[in-house]
Amino acid sequence: MVPCITDSKLKEFRQMMDGAERITVLGHTHPDGDAIGSTTALCVCLRDILGKSPVLIFPDTPADNLLFIPDSGIPCIYADKSPSEALSAIEGSDTIILLDCRSFSRIEQLGAPCRAASARKILIDHHLDPQEDEFNLVFSTPDISSASELLYWILTGIFGRALPEKAREAILTGMTTDTNNFANSVFPSTMQMASELIADGTDRDKILNLIYNCYRENRIRLMGYMQCNEMRLLPEGVAYMVLTKDIQERFGYREGETEGLVNVPLTIGTVRMSILATEKDGLFRISVRSKKGTSAQNLAVRFFRGGGHENAAGGKIILGEDVPSAALVPSYIENSVKTFFAL
Ligand SMILES: [Mn+2]
């Protein structure tokens, strides 16, 4: 059903897993529900089905609201908190599996040691332009909802549908957050997977409650403030918002609490693209969302050092390199938009 999954690749993957002693599983920087869900599901299956002891590593710590996803029994290293532990796990591994990003360049400071490691390397991803030459085995297609879904078809292709409950929950969580609860990037295979997971007893109500109904009051007030006071509309049909350190402090903002905010302006009929810039440690993290026919991906690649998917992409603006100061971020965004749509 998924074209990048062939019997011979499944066989190769199974053989690599059977022969692996020290497996390191990695997800991308600023890990989202799909990065955490897919890596967690893989680790749980490697442990519970094959008896392996995988280690999970992320370049930085996920937002609090996503911490329900990891399995407490899987050792998980956040490299921003434990850099030397992360490095020695990578250097000591015989197999490295990267999920939900197209290349080692997406795991920041961990990319170089992963490239240099003598381990065999596997990629499981759904972004555009996978860096195939960095890996021994690649499963990659953009025609799927999420890395979690791609992993589901790999795992069930090897082990059948009797996956551990925690793995099924993590996969359903990753797909749900990446599709914004079935709003985008939904394929027939996505519905098929959801149907199988629910038929197999996965508790979707519990997952939806954990994803969408466990925020703090601060988040709702901040989201309202941003929409009311900080949303700018440009003549190109682009909306943008800049979440500065000042505003973050005023609302006691925590990482992850603006999840979904960038999608809101797209509900305006005349808006075809929405940009959210969030200040963080000398840079602004950029999220771009677009309607069909406008490429968030191209804008992110050209102006924001990033990429992702056609209608959902990300990147950054680095202070001191792209702009001299935070105050000039709005005009950098406006000029980028003007240039992009004049092309
Ligand atoms: Mn993803």
Coordinates of C-alpha atoms and ligand atoms in Angstrom, one line a residue:
M1 CA 0.0 0.0 0.0
V2 CA 2.9 2.4 0.7
P3 CA 5.2 2.4 -2.3
C4 CA 8.5 2.9 -0.4
I5 CA 7.9 -0.3 1.6
T6 CA 9.0 -3.4 -0.3
D7 CA 9.3 -7.0 0.9
S8 CA 13.1 -6.9 0.4
K9 CA 13.4 -3.7 2.5
L10 CA 11.3 -5.2 5.3
K11 CA 13.5 -8.3 5.2
E12 CA 16.6 -6.2 5.4
F13 CA 15.2 -4.1 8.2
R14 CA 14.3 -7.2 10.2
Q15 CA 17.7 -8.7 9.7
M16 CA 19.4 -5.5 10.8
M17 CA 17.3 -5.4 13.9
D18 CA 17.9 -9.1 14.7
G19 CA 21.6 -8.6 14.5
A20 CA 21.7 -5.3 16.4
E21 CA 23.0 -5.2 20.0
R22 CA 23.2 -1.4 20.7
I23 CA 20.4 0.5 18.9
T24 CA 20.1 4.2 19.1
V25 CA 16.8 5.8 17.9
L26 CA 16.7 9.6 17.2
G27 CA 14.1 12.2 16.5
H28 CA 14.4 15.8 15.4
T29 CA 15.2 18.9 17.3
H30 CA 12.2 20.6 18.9
P31 CA 10.4 17.2 18.9
D32 CA 6.7 17.2 18.1
G33 CA 4.1 14.5 18.7
D34 CA 5.1 12.6 15.5
A35 CA 8.8 12.6 16.4
I36 CA 8.2 11.4 19.9
G37 CA 5.4 9.1 18.9
S38 CA 7.2 7.3 16.1
T39 CA 10.5 6.9 18.0
T40 CA 8.7 5.7 21.1
A41 CA 6.6 3.2 19.2
L42 CA 9.7 1.8 17.5
C43 CA 11.6 1.5 20.8
V44 CA 8.7 -0.2 22.5
C45 CA 8.4 -2.8 19.7
L46 CA 12.2 -3.4 19.6
R47 CA 12.0 -4.0 23.4
D48 CA 8.8 -6.0 23.7
I49 CA 8.9 -8.0 20.5
L50 CA 12.6 -8.5 19.9
G51 CA 14.0 -8.2 23.4
K52 CA 16.3 -5.4 22.5
S53 CA 17.4 -2.5 24.7
P54 CA 17.2 0.6 22.5
V55 CA 18.1 4.1 23.7
L56 CA 16.1 7.1 22.6
I57 CA 17.8 10.5 22.0
F58 CA 16.4 13.9 21.1
P59 CA 18.6 17.0 20.6
D60 CA 16.5 19.0 23.0
T61 CA 13.7 18.6 25.6
P62 CA 10.1 18.3 24.3
A63 CA 7.3 20.5 25.5
D64 CA 5.6 19.5 28.8
N65 CA 2.3 18.7 27.1
L66 CA 4.0 15.9 25.0
L67 CA 5.7 14.2 27.9
F68 CA 2.8 11.7 28.2
I69 CA 4.0 10.0 25.0
P70 CA 7.4 8.4 25.9
D71 CA 7.4 5.0 27.7
S72 CA 9.0 5.4 31.1
G73 CA 10.8 2.0 30.6
I74 CA 12.8 3.3 27.6
P75 CA 16.0 5.2 28.4
C76 CA 15.5 8.6 26.9
I77 CA 18.4 11.2 26.6
Y78 CA 17.8 14.9 26.0
A79 CA 21.1 16.1 24.5
D80 CA 20.6 19.7 25.7
K81 CA 20.5 18.4 29.3
S82 CA 23.0 15.5 29.0
P83 CA 25.3 16.2 26.0
S84 CA 28.0 13.7 26.9
E85 CA 25.6 10.9 27.6
A86 CA 24.0 11.4 24.2
L87 CA 27.4 11.4 22.5
S88 CA 28.6 8.2 24.1
A89 CA 25.3 6.5 23.2
I90 CA 25.8 7.5 19.6
E91 CA 29.4 6.5 19.5
G92 CA 28.8 3.2 21.2
S93 CA 25.8 2.1 19.0
D94 CA 26.0 -0.4 16.2
T95 CA 22.7 0.7 14.7
I96 CA 21.3 4.2 14.4
I97 CA 17.6 4.8 13.3
L98 CA 16.5 8.3 12.5
L99 CA 12.8 9.1 12.3
D100 CA 10.6 12.1 11.2
C101 CA 13.5 14.1 9.6
R102 CA 15.1 13.9 6.2
S103 CA 18.7 14.1 7.2
F104 CA 21.2 14.2 10.1
S105 CA 21.3 17.9 9.6
R106 CA 17.9 18.1 11.4
I107 CA 19.3 16.9 14.7
E108 CA 21.7 19.9 15.1
Q109 CA 24.7 19.1 17.3
L110 CA 24.1 15.4 17.1
G111 CA 24.3 15.3 13.3
A112 CA 28.1 15.2 12.9
P113 CA 28.7 12.4 15.5
C114 CA 25.9 10.4 13.9
R115 CA 27.5 10.8 10.4
A116 CA 30.9 9.9 11.8
A117 CA 29.6 6.8 13.8
S118 CA 30.5 3.4 12.4
A119 CA 27.0 2.2 13.1
R120 CA 24.6 1.0 10.3
K121 CA 22.1 3.8 9.7
I122 CA 18.4 3.7 8.9
L123 CA 16.0 6.5 7.9
I124 CA 12.2 6.4 8.4
D125 CA 10.7 9.7 7.2
H126 CA 8.0 11.5 5.3
H127 CA 9.6 14.9 4.5
L128 CA 10.7 16.1 1.0
D129 CA 14.3 15.5 -0.2
P130 CA 15.6 12.7 2.1
Q131 CA 19.4 12.6 2.3
E132 CA 19.6 9.0 1.1
D133 CA 23.4 8.8 0.9
E134 CA 23.7 9.2 4.7
F135 CA 21.9 5.9 5.3
N136 CA 22.3 2.2 4.6
L137 CA 18.5 1.7 4.4
V138 CA 15.8 4.3 3.7
F139 CA 12.0 4.2 4.0
S140 CA 10.8 7.6 2.8
T141 CA 7.8 9.0 1.1
P142 CA 5.9 12.4 1.4
D143 CA 2.7 10.6 0.4
I144 CA 1.8 9.6 3.9
S145 CA 0.5 11.4 7.0
S146 CA 3.4 11.1 9.3
A147 CA 6.5 9.2 10.3
S148 CA 4.3 7.4 12.8
E149 CA 2.1 6.0 10.0
L150 CA 5.1 5.0 7.9
L151 CA 6.5 3.1 10.9
Y152 CA 3.1 1.4 11.4
W153 CA 3.1 0.0 7.9
I154 CA 6.7 -1.2 8.4
L155 CA 6.1 -2.8 11.8
T156 CA 2.8 -4.5 10.8
G157 CA 4.6 -5.6 7.6
I158 CA 7.1 -7.4 9.7
F159 CA 5.3 -8.4 12.9
G160 CA 1.6 -8.3 11.9
R161 CA -1.1 -6.2 13.8
A162 CA -0.4 -7.6 17.3
L163 CA 1.7 -4.6 18.3
P164 CA 2.2 -3.6 22.0
E165 CA -0.6 -1.3 23.2
K166 CA 1.9 1.5 24.1
A167 CA 3.3 1.4 20.6
R168 CA -0.2 1.6 19.0
E169 CA -1.0 4.6 21.2
A170 CA 2.2 6.4 20.4
I171 CA 1.6 5.8 16.6
L172 CA -2.0 7.1 16.8
T173 CA -0.8 10.1 18.8
G174 CA 1.9 11.0 16.3
M175 CA -0.5 10.7 13.3
T176 CA -3.1 12.7 15.1
T177 CA -0.8 15.6 15.9
D178 CA 0.9 15.6 12.5
T179 CA -2.5 15.7 10.7
N180 CA -3.9 18.2 13.2
N181 CA -6.6 15.6 14.1
F182 CA -7.3 14.5 10.5
A183 CA -7.4 18.0 9.1
N184 CA -4.4 17.7 6.7
S185 CA -2.1 15.2 5.0
V186 CA -4.7 12.4 5.3
F187 CA -4.4 9.6 2.8
P188 CA -6.5 6.5 2.3
S189 CA -3.7 4.6 4.1
T190 CA -4.1 6.9 7.1
M191 CA -7.8 6.1 7.5
Q192 CA -7.0 2.4 7.1
M193 CA -4.4 2.6 9.8
A194 CA -6.7 4.5 12.2
S195 CA -9.4 2.0 11.5
E196 CA -7.1 -0.9 12.3
L197 CA -5.7 0.7 15.5
I198 CA -9.2 1.4 16.8
A199 CA -10.4 -2.1 15.9
D200 CA -7.4 -3.4 17.8
G201 CA -8.5 -1.6 20.9
T202 CA -6.4 1.5 20.9
D203 CA -8.1 4.1 23.1
R204 CA -8.5 7.2 20.9
D205 CA -10.6 9.1 23.4
K206 CA -7.9 8.9 25.9
I207 CA -5.3 10.1 23.4
L208 CA -7.4 13.0 22.2
N209 CA -7.9 14.1 25.8
L210 CA -4.2 14.0 26.5
I211 CA -3.3 16.0 23.3
Y212 CA -6.1 18.6 23.3
N213 CA -7.6 19.0 26.7
C214 CA -4.7 19.1 29.1
Y215 CA -3.4 22.7 28.5
R216 CA -3.0 25.4 31.1
E217 CA -5.1 28.5 31.3
N218 CA -2.1 30.6 30.3
R219 CA -2.1 29.0 26.9
I220 CA -5.7 30.1 26.1
R221 CA -5.0 33.7 27.2
L222 CA -1.8 33.9 25.2
M223 CA -3.5 32.5 22.1
G224 CA -6.3 35.0 22.4
Y225 CA -3.8 37.9 22.9
M226 CA -1.7 36.9 19.9
Q227 CA -4.7 36.8 17.6
C228 CA -6.2 40.0 18.9
N229 CA -3.1 42.1 19.2
E230 CA -0.2 40.6 17.3
M231 CA -1.6 39.2 14.1
R232 CA -0.6 41.3 11.1
L233 CA -2.3 40.9 7.7
L234 CA -0.2 41.6 4.5
P235 CA -1.6 42.4 1.1
E236 CA -0.2 39.2 -0.3
G237 CA -2.8 37.2 1.7
V238 CA -0.3 36.4 4.4
A239 CA -0.8 36.6 8.1
Y240 CA 2.1 36.7 10.6
M241 CA 2.6 36.9 14.3
V242 CA 5.8 37.5 16.3
L243 CA 5.9 36.0 19.8
T244 CA 8.7 38.0 21.5
K245 CA 10.4 37.1 24.8
D246 CA 8.5 40.0 26.4
I247 CA 5.1 38.5 25.5
Q248 CA 6.3 35.1 26.5
E249 CA 7.2 36.4 30.0
R250 CA 4.0 38.3 30.4
F251 CA 1.9 35.2 29.8
G252 CA 4.3 32.7 31.6
Y253 CA 4.7 30.9 28.3
R254 CA 6.0 27.4 28.2
E255 CA 7.4 25.6 25.2
G256 CA 4.6 24.0 23.2
E257 CA 1.8 26.3 24.4
T258 CA 1.3 27.9 21.0
E259 CA 0.8 24.5 19.3
G260 CA -1.9 25.1 16.7
L261 CA -1.7 29.0 16.8
V262 CA -0.1 29.3 13.4
N263 CA -3.1 27.4 11.8
V264 CA -5.7 29.9 13.1
P265 CA -5.2 32.8 10.6
L266 CA -5.6 30.3 7.7
T267 CA -9.3 30.1 8.7
I268 CA -9.6 33.6 7.3
G269 CA -10.9 33.3 3.7
T270 CA -8.4 35.8 2.2
V271 CA -5.3 34.3 4.0
R272 CA -3.3 31.8 2.0
M273 CA -0.3 31.6 4.2
S274 CA 0.4 32.0 7.9
I275 CA 3.7 32.6 9.7
L276 CA 4.5 32.4 13.4
A277 CA 7.9 33.6 14.7
T278 CA 8.8 32.6 18.3
E279 CA 11.8 34.1 20.0
K280 CA 14.2 31.7 21.6
D281 CA 17.9 32.0 22.6
G282 CA 19.3 34.4 20.0
L283 CA 17.0 33.3 17.2
F284 CA 13.3 33.2 16.1
R285 CA 11.8 29.9 15.4
I286 CA 9.6 30.1 12.3
S287 CA 6.5 28.0 11.5
V288 CA 4.8 28.4 8.2
R289 CA 1.4 27.0 7.1
S290 CA -0.3 27.4 3.7
K291 CA -3.4 26.5 1.8
K292 CA -3.1 24.3 -1.3
G293 CA -1.5 26.1 -4.2
T294 CA 0.9 28.2 -2.0
S295 CA 4.1 26.6 -0.9
A296 CA 5.1 26.9 2.8
Q297 CA 8.0 24.7 2.0
N298 CA 9.5 27.0 -0.7
L299 CA 9.2 30.1 1.6
A300 CA 10.9 28.2 4.5
V301 CA 13.7 27.0 2.3
R302 CA 14.4 30.4 0.6
F303 CA 14.1 32.8 3.5
F304 CA 14.1 30.8 6.8
R305 CA 16.9 28.2 6.6
G306 CA 14.3 25.5 6.8
G307 CA 12.0 23.2 5.0
G308 CA 9.4 20.5 5.7
H309 CA 6.3 19.7 3.8
E310 CA 4.5 21.6 1.0
N311 CA 1.9 23.2 3.3
A312 CA 3.6 22.9 6.7
A313 CA 7.2 23.9 7.1
G314 CA 9.6 25.5 9.6
G315 CA 12.9 27.3 9.9
K316 CA 14.6 30.1 11.8
I317 CA 15.8 33.7 11.7
I318 CA 19.2 34.0 13.4
L319 CA 19.8 37.3 15.2
G320 CA 23.1 38.9 14.2
E321 CA 23.2 36.9 10.9
D322 CA 19.8 37.3 9.2
V323 CA 18.8 40.4 11.1
P324 CA 20.8 42.7 13.3
S325 CA 18.2 42.8 16.1
A326 CA 14.8 41.4 17.3
A327 CA 13.1 44.6 16.5
L328 CA 13.8 44.0 12.8
V329 CA 12.2 40.6 12.6
P330 CA 8.8 41.9 11.4
S331 CA 10.3 43.8 8.5
Y332 CA 12.5 40.7 7.6
I333 CA 9.3 38.6 7.4
E334 CA 7.4 41.3 5.4
N335 CA 10.3 41.7 2.9
S336 CA 10.6 37.9 2.5
V337 CA 6.9 37.6 1.8
K338 CA 7.1 40.5 -0.7
T339 CA 10.0 39.0 -2.5
F340 CA 8.6 35.5 -2.5
F341 CA 5.2 36.5 -4.0
A342 CA 6.9 38.9 -6.5
L343 CA 8.8 35.9 -8.1
Ligands
MN1 MN 6.2 14.3 11.1

